[in-house]
Structures are given as C-alpha cells and as structure tokens.
Coordinates of C-alpha atoms in Angstrom, one line a residue:
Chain A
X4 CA -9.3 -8.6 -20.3
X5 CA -7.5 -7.0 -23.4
X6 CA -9.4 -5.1 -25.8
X7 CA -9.9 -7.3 -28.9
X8 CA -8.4 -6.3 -32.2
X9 CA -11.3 -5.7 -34.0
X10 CA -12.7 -2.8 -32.1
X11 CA -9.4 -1.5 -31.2
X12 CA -8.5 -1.1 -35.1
X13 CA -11.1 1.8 -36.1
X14 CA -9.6 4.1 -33.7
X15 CA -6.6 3.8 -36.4
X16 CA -9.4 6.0 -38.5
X17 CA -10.5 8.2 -36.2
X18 CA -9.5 11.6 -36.3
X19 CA -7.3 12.6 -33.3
X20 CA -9.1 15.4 -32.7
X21 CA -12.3 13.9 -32.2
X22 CA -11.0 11.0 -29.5
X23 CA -9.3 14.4 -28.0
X24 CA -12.6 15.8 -27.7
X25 CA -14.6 12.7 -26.1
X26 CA -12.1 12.5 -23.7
X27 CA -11.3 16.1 -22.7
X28 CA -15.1 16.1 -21.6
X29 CA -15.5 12.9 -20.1
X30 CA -11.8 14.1 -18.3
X31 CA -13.7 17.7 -17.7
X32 CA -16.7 15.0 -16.2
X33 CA -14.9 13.5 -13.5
X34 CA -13.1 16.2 -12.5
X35 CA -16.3 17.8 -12.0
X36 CA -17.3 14.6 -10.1
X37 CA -14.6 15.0 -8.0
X38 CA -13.0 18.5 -7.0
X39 CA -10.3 17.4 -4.9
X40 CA -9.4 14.9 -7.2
X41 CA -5.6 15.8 -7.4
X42 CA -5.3 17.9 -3.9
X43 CA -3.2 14.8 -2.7
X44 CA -0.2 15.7 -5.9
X45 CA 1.1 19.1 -4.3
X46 CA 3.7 19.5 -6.1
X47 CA 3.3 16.7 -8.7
X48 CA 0.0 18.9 -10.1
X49 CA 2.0 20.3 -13.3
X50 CA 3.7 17.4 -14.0
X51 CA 3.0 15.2 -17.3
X52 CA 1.5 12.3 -16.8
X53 CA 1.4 9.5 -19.5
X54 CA -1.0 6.3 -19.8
X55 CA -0.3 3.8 -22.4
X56 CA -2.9 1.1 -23.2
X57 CA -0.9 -1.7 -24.4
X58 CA -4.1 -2.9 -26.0
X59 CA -5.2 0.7 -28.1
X60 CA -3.0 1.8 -30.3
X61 CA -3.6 5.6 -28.2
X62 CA -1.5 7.2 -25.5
X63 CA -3.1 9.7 -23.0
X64 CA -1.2 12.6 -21.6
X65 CA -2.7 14.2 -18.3
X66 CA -1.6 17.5 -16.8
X67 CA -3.9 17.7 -13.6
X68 CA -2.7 21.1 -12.4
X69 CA -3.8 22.6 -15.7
X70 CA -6.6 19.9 -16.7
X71 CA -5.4 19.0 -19.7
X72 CA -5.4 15.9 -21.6
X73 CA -3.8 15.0 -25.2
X74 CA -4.7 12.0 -27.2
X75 CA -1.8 10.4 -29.2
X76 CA -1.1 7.9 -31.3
X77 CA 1.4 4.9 -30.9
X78 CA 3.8 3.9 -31.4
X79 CA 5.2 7.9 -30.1
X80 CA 8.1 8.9 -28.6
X81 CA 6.1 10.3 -25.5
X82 CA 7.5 13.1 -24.0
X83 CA 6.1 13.0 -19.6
X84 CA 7.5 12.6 -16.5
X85 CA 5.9 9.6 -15.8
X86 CA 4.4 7.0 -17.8
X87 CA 2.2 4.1 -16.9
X88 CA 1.8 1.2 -19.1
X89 CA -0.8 -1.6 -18.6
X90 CA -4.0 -3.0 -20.6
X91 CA -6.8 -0.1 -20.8
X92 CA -9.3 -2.3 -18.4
X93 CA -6.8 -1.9 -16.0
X94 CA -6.0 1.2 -16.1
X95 CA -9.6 2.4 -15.7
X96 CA -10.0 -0.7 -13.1
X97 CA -6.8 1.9 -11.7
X98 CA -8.7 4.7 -12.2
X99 CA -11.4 4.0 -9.9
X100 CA -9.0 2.4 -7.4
X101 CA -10.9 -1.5 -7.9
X102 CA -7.0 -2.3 -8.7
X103 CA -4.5 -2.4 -6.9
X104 CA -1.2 -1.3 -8.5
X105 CA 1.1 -2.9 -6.5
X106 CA -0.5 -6.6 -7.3
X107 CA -0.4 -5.3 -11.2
X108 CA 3.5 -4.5 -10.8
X109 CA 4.1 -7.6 -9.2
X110 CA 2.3 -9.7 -11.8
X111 CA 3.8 -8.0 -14.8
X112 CA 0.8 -6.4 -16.1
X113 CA 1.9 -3.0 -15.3
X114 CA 4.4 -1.4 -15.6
X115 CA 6.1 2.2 -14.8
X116 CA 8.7 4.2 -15.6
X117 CA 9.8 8.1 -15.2
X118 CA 9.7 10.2 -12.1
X119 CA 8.7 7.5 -9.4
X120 CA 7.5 9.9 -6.3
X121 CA 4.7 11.6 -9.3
X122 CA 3.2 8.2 -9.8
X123 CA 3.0 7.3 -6.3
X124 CA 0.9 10.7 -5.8
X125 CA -1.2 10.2 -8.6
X126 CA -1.6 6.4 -7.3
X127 CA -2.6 7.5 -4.4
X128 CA -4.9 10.4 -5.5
X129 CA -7.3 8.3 -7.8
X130 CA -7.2 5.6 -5.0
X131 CA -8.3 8.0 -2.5
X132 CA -10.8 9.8 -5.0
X133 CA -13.4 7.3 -5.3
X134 CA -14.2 8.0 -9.2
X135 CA -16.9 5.6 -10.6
X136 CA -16.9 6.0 -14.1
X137 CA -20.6 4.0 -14.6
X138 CA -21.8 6.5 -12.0
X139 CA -19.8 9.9 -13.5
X140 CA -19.9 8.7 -16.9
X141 CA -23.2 7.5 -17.9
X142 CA -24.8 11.1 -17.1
X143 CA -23.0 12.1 -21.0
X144 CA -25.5 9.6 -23.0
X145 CA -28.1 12.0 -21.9
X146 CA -31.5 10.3 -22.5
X147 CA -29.5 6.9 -23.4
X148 CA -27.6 7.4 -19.4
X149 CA -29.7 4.0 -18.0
X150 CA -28.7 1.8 -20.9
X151 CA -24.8 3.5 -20.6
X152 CA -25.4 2.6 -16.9
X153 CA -25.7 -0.8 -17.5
X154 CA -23.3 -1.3 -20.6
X155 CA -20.0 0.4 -18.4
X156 CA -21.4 -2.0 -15.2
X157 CA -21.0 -5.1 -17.5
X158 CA -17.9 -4.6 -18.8
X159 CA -16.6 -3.4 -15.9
X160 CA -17.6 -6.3 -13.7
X161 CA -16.7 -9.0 -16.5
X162 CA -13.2 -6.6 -16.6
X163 CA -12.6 -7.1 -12.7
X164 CA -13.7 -10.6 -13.2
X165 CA -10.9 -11.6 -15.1
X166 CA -8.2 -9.5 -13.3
X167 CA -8.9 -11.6 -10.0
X168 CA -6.7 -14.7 -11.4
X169 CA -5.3 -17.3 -8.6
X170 CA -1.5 -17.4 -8.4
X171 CA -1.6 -21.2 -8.1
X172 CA 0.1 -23.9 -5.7
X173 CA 3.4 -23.1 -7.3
X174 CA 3.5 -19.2 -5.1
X175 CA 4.1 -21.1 -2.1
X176 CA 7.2 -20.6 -0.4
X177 CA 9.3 -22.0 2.6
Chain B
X14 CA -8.0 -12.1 18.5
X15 CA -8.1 -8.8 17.1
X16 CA -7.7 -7.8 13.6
X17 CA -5.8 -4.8 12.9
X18 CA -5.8 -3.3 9.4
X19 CA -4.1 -0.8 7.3
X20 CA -5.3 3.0 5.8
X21 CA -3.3 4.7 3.6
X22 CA -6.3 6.9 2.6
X23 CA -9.8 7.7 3.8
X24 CA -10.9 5.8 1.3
X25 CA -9.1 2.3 1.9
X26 CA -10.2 3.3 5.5
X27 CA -13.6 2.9 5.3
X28 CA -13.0 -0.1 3.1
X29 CA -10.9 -1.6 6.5
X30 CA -13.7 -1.0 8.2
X31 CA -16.6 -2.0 6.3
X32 CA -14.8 -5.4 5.3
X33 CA -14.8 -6.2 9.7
X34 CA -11.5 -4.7 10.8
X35 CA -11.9 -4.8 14.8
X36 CA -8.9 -1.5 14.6
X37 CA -7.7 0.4 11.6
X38 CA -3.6 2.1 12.1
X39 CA -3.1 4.8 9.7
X40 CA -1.2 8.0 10.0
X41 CA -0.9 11.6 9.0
X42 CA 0.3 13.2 6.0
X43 CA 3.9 14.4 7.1
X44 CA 7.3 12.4 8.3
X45 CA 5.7 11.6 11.8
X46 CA 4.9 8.0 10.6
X47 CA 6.6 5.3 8.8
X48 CA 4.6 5.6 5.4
X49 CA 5.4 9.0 4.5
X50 CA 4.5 8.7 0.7
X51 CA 3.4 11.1 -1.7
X52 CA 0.0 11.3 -1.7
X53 CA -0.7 9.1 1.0
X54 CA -1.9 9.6 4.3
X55 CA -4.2 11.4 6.7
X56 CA -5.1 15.5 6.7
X57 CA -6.4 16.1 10.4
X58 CA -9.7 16.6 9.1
X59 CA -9.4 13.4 7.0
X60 CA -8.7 11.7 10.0
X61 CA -11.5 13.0 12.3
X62 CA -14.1 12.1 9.6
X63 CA -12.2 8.5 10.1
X64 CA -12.3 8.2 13.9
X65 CA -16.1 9.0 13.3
X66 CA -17.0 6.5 10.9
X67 CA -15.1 3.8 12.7
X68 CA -16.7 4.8 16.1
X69 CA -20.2 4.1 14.3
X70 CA -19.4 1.4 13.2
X71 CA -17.8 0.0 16.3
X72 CA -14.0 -0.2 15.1
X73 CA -11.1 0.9 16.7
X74 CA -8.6 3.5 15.2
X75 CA -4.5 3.5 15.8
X76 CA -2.4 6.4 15.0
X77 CA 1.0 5.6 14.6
X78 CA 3.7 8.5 15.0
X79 CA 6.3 5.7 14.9
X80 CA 9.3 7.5 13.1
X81 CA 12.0 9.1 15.7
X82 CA 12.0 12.5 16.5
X83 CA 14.7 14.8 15.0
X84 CA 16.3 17.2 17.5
X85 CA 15.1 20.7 17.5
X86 CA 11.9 19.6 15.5
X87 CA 10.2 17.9 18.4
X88 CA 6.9 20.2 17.9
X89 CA 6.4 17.9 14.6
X90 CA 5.7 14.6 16.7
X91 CA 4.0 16.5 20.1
X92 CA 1.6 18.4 17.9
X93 CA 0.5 15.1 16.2
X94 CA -0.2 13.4 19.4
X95 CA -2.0 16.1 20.7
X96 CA -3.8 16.0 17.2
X97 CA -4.8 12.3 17.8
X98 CA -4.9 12.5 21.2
X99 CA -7.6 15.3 20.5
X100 CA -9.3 13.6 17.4
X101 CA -10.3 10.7 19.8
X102 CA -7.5 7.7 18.3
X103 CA -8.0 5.0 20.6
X104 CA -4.6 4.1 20.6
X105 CA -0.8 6.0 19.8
X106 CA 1.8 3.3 17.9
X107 CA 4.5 4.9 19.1
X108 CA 8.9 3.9 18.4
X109 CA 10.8 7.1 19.7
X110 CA 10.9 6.7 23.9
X111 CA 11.2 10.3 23.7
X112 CA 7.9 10.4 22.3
X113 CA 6.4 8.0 24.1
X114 CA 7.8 9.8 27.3
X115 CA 5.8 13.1 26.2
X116 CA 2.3 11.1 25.3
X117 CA 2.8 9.3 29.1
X118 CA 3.3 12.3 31.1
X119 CA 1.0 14.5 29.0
X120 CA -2.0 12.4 28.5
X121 CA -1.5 9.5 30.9
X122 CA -4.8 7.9 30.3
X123 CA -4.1 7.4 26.0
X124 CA -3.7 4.0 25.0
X125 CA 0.0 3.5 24.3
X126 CA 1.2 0.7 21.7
X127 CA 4.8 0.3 20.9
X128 CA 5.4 0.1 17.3
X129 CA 7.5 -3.0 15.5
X130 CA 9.9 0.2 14.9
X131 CA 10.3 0.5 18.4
X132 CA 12.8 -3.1 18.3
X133 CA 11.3 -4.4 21.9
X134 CA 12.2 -7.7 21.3
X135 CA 12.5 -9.1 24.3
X136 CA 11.4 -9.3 27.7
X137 CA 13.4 -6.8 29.8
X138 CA 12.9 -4.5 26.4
X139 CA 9.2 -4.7 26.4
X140 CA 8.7 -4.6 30.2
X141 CA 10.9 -1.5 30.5
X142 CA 8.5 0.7 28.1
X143 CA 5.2 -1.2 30.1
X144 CA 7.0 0.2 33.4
X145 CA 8.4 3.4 32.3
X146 CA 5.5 4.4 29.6
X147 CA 2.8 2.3 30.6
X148 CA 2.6 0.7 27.3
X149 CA 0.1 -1.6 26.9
X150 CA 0.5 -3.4 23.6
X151 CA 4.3 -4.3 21.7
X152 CA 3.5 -4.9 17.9
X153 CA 6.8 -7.9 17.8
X154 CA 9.1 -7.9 15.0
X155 CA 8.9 -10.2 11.8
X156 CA 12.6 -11.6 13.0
X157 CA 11.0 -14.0 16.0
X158 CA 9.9 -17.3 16.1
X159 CA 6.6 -18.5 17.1
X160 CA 8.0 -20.0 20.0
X161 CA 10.4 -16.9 20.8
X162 CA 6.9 -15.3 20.8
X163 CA 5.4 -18.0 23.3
X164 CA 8.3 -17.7 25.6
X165 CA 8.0 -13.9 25.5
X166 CA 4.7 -13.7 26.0
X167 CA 4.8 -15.4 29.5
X168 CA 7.2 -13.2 30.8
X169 CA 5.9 -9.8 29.7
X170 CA 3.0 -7.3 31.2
X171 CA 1.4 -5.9 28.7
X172 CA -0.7 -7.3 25.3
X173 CA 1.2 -9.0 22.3
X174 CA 0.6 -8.0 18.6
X175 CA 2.1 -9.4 15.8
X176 CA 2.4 -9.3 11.6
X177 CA 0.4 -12.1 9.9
X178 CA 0.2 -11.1 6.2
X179 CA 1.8 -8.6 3.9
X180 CA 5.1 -7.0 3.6
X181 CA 8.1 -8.9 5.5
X182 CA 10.3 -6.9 6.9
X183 CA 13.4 -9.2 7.6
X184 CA 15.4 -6.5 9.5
X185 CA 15.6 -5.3 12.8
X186 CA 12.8 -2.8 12.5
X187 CA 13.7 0.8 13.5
X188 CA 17.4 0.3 12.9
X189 CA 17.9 -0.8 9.5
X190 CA 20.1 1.2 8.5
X191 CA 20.2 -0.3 4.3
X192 CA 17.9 2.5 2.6
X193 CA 20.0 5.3 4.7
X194 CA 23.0 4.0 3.0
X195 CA 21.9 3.9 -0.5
X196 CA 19.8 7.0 -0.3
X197 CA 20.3 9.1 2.7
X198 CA 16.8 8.8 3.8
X199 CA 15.3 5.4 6.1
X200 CA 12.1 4.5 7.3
X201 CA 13.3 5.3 11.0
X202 CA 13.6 9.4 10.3
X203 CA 11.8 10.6 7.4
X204 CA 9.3 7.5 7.4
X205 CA 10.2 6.1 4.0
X206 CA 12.2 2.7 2.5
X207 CA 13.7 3.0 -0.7
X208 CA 12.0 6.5 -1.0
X209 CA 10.0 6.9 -4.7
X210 CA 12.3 9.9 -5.1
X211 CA 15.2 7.3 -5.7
X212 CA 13.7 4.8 -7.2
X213 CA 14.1 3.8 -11.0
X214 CA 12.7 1.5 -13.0
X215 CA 13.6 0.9 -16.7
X216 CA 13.4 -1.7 -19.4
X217 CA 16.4 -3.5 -20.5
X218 CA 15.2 -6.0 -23.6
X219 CA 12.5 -8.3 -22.2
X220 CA 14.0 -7.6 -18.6
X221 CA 12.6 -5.1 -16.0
X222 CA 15.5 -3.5 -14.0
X223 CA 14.9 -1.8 -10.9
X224 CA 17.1 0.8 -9.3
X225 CA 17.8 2.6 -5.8
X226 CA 20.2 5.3 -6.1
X227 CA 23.1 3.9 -8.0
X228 CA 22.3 0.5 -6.7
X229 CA 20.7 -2.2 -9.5
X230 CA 18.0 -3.6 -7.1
X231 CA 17.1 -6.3 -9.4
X232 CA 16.3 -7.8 -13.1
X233 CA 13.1 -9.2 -12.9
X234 CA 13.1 -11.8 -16.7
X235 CA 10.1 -11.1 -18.8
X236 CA 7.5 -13.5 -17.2
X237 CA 8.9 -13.3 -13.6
X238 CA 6.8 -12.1 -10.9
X239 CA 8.6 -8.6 -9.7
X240 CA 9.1 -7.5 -6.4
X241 CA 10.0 -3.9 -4.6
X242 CA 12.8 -1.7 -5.5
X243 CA 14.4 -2.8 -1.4
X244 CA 18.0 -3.5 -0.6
X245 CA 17.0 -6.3 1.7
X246 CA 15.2 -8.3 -1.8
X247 CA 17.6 -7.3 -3.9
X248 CA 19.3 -9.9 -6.6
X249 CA 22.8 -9.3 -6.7
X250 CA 26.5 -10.5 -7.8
X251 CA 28.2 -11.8 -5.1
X252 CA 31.2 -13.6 -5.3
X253 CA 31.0 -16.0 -8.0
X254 CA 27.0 -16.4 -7.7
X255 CA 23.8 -14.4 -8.1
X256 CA 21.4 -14.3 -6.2
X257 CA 19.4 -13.1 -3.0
X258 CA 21.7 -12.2 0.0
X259 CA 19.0 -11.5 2.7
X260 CA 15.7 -12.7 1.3
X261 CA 13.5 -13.0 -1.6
X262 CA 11.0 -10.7 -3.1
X263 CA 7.9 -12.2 -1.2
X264 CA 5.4 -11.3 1.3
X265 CA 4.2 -12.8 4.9
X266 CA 1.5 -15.2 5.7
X267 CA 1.1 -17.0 8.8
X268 CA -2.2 -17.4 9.2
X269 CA -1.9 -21.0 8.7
X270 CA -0.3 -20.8 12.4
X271 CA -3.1 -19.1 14.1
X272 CA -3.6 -21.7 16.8
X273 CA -0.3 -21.3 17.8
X274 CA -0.1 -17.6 17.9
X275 CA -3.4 -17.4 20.5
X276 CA -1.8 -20.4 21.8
X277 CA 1.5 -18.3 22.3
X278 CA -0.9 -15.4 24.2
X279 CA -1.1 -13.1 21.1
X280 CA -4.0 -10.8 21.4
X281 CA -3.7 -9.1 18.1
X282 CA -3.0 -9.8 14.2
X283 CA -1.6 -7.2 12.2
X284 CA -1.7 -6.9 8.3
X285 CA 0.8 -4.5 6.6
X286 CA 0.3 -2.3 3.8
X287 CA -0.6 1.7 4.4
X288 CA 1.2 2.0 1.2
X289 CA -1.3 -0.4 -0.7
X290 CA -4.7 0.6 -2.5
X291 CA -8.2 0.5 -1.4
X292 CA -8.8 -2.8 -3.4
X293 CA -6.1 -4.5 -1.8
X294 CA -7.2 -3.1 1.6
X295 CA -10.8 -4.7 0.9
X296 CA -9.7 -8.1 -0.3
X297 CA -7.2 -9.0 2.0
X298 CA -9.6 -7.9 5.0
X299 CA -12.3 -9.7 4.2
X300 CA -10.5 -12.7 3.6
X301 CA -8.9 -12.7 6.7
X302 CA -11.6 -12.3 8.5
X303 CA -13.4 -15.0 6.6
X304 CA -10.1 -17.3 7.4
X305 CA -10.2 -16.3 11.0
X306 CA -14.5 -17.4 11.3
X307 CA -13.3 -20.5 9.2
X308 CA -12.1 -24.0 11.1
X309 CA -8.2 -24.6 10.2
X310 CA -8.8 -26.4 7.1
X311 CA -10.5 -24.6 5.1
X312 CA -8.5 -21.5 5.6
X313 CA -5.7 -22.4 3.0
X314 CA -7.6 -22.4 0.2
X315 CA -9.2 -19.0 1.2
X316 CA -5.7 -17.0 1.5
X317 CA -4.6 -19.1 -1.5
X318 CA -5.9 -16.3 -3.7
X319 CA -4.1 -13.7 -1.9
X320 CA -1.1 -14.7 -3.1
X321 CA -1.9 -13.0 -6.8
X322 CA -1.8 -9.7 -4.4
X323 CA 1.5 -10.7 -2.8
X324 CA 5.0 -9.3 -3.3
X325 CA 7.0 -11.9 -6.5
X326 CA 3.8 -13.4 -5.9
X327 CA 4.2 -15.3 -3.1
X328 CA 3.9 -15.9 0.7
X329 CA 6.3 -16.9 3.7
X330 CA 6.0 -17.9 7.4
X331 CA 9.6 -15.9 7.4
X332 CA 11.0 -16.6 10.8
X333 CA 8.1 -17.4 12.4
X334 CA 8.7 -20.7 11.6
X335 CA 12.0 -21.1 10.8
X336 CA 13.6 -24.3 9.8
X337 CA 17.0 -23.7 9.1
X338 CA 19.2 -22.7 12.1

C-alpha cells in the first residue's frame, strides 16, 4: 500500500521544522514505550541510521544512542551509515516487527545499503521490541486518543492486508 | 511428529509458541551458536523468561551451542551448557564432540540432540555419538534423500529430525568451508555465513548487486526476486556461461512429502530461520501446523503463500527428492 500522491504532496509545504517536531515526540513516545528499545545495538547505538519512504518525498535520520531524529527532504544526498529504503507502510509495518524484512528484500520492496551488521541490529532490535504504534501513538491525540485508536488500526490492518500478496504457481521450483 | 520452531528473539519466541510449536531452538547472544547476528539472540535472563513461558504453555525449549569450540576458550561453550542446563532447556543441540563429551559426563541425565552442524550422516556416524554421548535425537542434513533417510533410520538408535521448510543449506553442514574463504569467518566457529560485517549491497542502474568480501555474489535485474549475499547462491561467470554453480537463491519445502518422512521413522520437523523476524516466525508456524492437521490435499495450497516469505521467492524439495543423479 503506497501513500497516494495527493496526501503525500502537502508535506512539499510544510515547514521542516514542524514535521521535525511531530516526529521527535512521537520518536521521544515510543522510546518512552519502550526503554530497552535499542539495548540489542551495542555498539551500533551512535551510528546514523537513515529511512527513506519511497512514497514521501521525506527522509528520516535516527541516532538511537543519542535519541535523535532529523527530518529531510528528498531527493538529498543523505549522509548515514545505513539507509533503508521501502514504501512508508512498510517501514512502520517494520517498525513494529508485523514485517518481515527478509521477505521484503526478497520481493524487491526493500532495499538496504550502508554498513550491513548496523541494520541487522537495528532489525533485530525493533523486532524484538514489540512497539505498537496504535497502542504508543494514540495516547498524543489526547482527548481525540479513541478515535486515533481506531484510525492507526484501520490503516494499519488494510496496510498489512495488502503486503500479504501470494507469490503464485510460477515460485515453484524442482 | 513434532514441530520444532525457530527464536531469534524473545519476541518471535513467544510468537513460536503461541502459533502451536511442540519445541522452540534458539540460542544465546555470543559465538556459542550458529546465528551469531547482531542483535539477535538470547541474554540468560531472556532466555529463562522463555523456558517459563513455554513450560506454561506446554512447549518444549532447545538450546543449541552448535558452533565448535576454540582451544583455550572452552569456558565460552561449558558455561553456556551449564547456563541451559541450569535454566531448565529440555534439550542441548549440540556439533562439537568435545562439547558434547562435557554435557554427557557433566549432566548425564540432559537431553542431548546432535545438531545438522554436527555432519552425522550416516549410520555408524550417528550411532557412534548415541553410544559415546548418549545422544538421543540427530537433526540430518539437507544433502539426503528421503529414502537415504528411510534406510538410516532403520539402522540407527536414537530419534530422527529433519529440515522441512526454510533456508536450504546445500553443503555439508559444519564443514563448509565457502564463507571462511571469502571472509575469514564460517558458520562452524564464530556462528555466522556471509557475516553482515562483509556483506555489501549496492545499486548498479536498475540492478541490485550483492557483495561478500571482494566477491560479487550476485546481480539480481530490477523485477527479480533477490536472494542472500551466500557463496553457495551466488550467480557467477564461469567459463563461457553465467549462472548458478551450486544452487539457486531459493528456500526448502517438503512438506508435501510428509507421509513419507513419518513413513521413513522421522520423529521431528524442523523449520529454519533464527535469523528471521517475529512475523515470519508466526506465519510460517501457524501454517505448518495448519498443513500438518490438514489431509494431504489441501496442504499445497496452504504453504502456497509461504512462498512470498521464501528466499528468490521460491521453494525446493532440494535433495530430498532428487531426480537427477
């Protein structure tokens, strides 16, 4: 599931500063959420970490060890030691660990590049973290957080929906 | 027949368990197992909260310490079987007969299972470690036929377990010697093939090119299913062709044989993938299980979607039933 054009294209407008904002404290959320979130990185922690959703026209640059995150936007020559490219469902899909990478790499819709033993730890961190972003999330709509609730579970299961596609007769081999 | 599932993390644990695993193998965080990823793995605490919730729920728990022991550093490999000896694992996947030699004499009533990286692949092999270790299971290696496995079964004394789905190893397990030579580091001592530290992946055009040390592993065209960055898969220029020397980027699945296998005496189906995430951990295992409640024919078009979550994006029977020699 791709994020459709015409609610991609006002983040062209927005100030930079203000999508930094919304996401430093929904990043500042979760980590909450989840203190041990990036035990699992040792010596990964201070490393840059960059997610590209080929579908916004924003990159994301995480620094765990210092719990930082910068908004940019693309096209950019990023500058990390590992970047992670895939549609931005699936990245959060990643997020919470209801992906699998591995399948996503196979399939094409993923795709990595940079310092290879940072991404496995960060893989392997969210996957073992158990983030749920309808859960972690909704609490910032304050008196709106049932309706947030329900409008993150939506997408989310209509997102997953669409990720679960059958390879076909054709995958059979030997 | 048993089910025996993977856990790279607490977390794909209790999703093994809770999707009907009868035993979950997993291991612990340092090069005493075969998975030693970054960020994968078990802390001891991590993996007596495990043990726990698998005991409640009525699930078995393997530990496997199946790398080989480096001399001098022995202490590594006895202080995790003491570990899981201690945390209550109901059985030690074990390759090195060093090791196994240690967990016999020291704890002589521990289950004992001899990992696929032990290479007991045949008779006199497997009866050897029953009679000098008291082994009591041999996971077999992906390089046998069912009927190799039928014949061994009738002459050995202890319980057969074999790979049904995921990764296919097409080596001899345990001494592959391929990701040693193009990285100095192998699955067999510091638990890792193709190790992420050498790994490289980078975009050439439309084309995804993957690299292990200085060797191209592969160019995957835009549109083609990719595989993993192993020697074994790799495309390469031989000769006057291109191609695949040993075997394609694909993954096992021979649960369209299981008739045969029980038939053949096997007690126990292993999936592969420690190294995979908690979603894939829940789909496979519930789908295997549904297959293995389901009559023959309707299991096909349950593992059918599977194949989405395989390796190039699709499965083999590999050896098991090979047609070609």
């Amino acid at each position: 599931m791709l994020i459709p054009p015409i609610l991609s294209a006002p983040l062209h407008m927005i100030p930079i500063p203000l999508i930094e904002r919304i996401c430093r404290l929904m990043f500042g959320r979760i980590a909450k959420a989840h203190p041990g979130l990036f035990e699992r990185l040792d010596e990964h922690r201070e490393k840059r970490f960059a997610f590209l959703p080929t579908d916004l026209p924003l990159a994301f640059v995480v620094v765990p060890g210092k719990q930082e995150i910068s908004v940019l936007r693309q096209p950019v020559d990023i500058v990390a030691d590992a970047v992670t490219e895939a549609p931005l469902f699936l990245l959060l899909g990643l997020m919470e660990g209801r992906c699998d990478a591995d399948a996503l790499f196979f399939s094409r819709d993923l795709s990595v590049t940079g310092d290879m033993e940072a991404m496995l730890a960060m893989r392997n961190a969210l996957d073992a973290s158990n983030i749920d972003l309808q859960k972690d999330l909704a609490k910032l709509a304050g008196p709106f957080a049932p309706i947030a609730r329900r409008v993150i579970g939506e997408v989310r299961d209509r997102a997953l929906k669409d990720q679960m596609k059958p390879a076909g007769e054709a995958a059979a081999w030997n | 027949m048993e089910l025996i599932c993977p856990a790279g993390t607490p977390a794909a644990f209790h999703e093994a368990v809770d999707a009907g695993a009868d035993a979950v193998y997993c291991g612990f965080r340092d090069e005493t197992n075969a998975r030693n990823f970054p960020g994968l793995n078990f802390s001891r605490e991590e993996l007596r909260e495990s043990i726990a919730y698998a005991k409640r729920k009525g699930t078995q728990t393997f530990v496997a310490l199946n790398t080989f022991m480096r001399a001098g550093s022995e202490e590594i490999w006895y202080k995790g079987a003491a570990d899981a000896v201690a945390l209550g694992a109901d059985a030690l996947i074990l390759a090195d007969f060093g090791l196994m030699a240690h967990v016999a004499e020291k704890y002589p009533q521990q289950r004992l299972h001899v990992s696929v990286q032990a290479s007991a692949s045949n008779p006199d092999a497997i009866n050897f470690l029953v009679d000098a270790f008291n082994a009591q299971r041999v996971v077999l290696p992906r390089t046998l036929t069912i009927a190799d496995i039928a014949r061994i079964g009738k002459n050995i004394r202890c319980e057969m377990e074999v790979f049904v789905f995921g990764g296919l190893c097409v080596m001899a397990e345990g001494r592959c010697s391929l990701s040693s030579y193009a990285t100095g580091k192998s699955p067999n001592m510091n638990g890792v093939c193709s190790p992420a530290s050498h790994v490289r992946y980078r975009k050439d055009g439309g084309e995804l090119v993957s690299e292990l040390g200085e060797f191209t592993i592969n160019r995957f065209p835009a549109g083609e299913a990719a595989g993993y960055p192993t020697l074994c898969k790799g495309r390469f220029d031989i000769a006057d062709s291109n191609g695949y020397a040993f075997e394609d980027p694909v993954s096992l699945d021979v649960m369209g044989e299981l008739e045969a296998l029980k038939a053949a005496g096997v007690k126990a189906l292993k999936i592969e993938g420690r190294q995979r995430g908690k979603a894939y951990v829940a789909e496979v295992v519930s789908t295997m299980k549904a297959a293995l409640n389901s009559p023959p024919e309707r299991r096909a078009p349950l593992l059918a979607r599977l194949r989405s979550m395989s390796e190039g994006q699709k499965t083999t029977s590999g050896a098991y039933e090979k047609r070609w020699r």
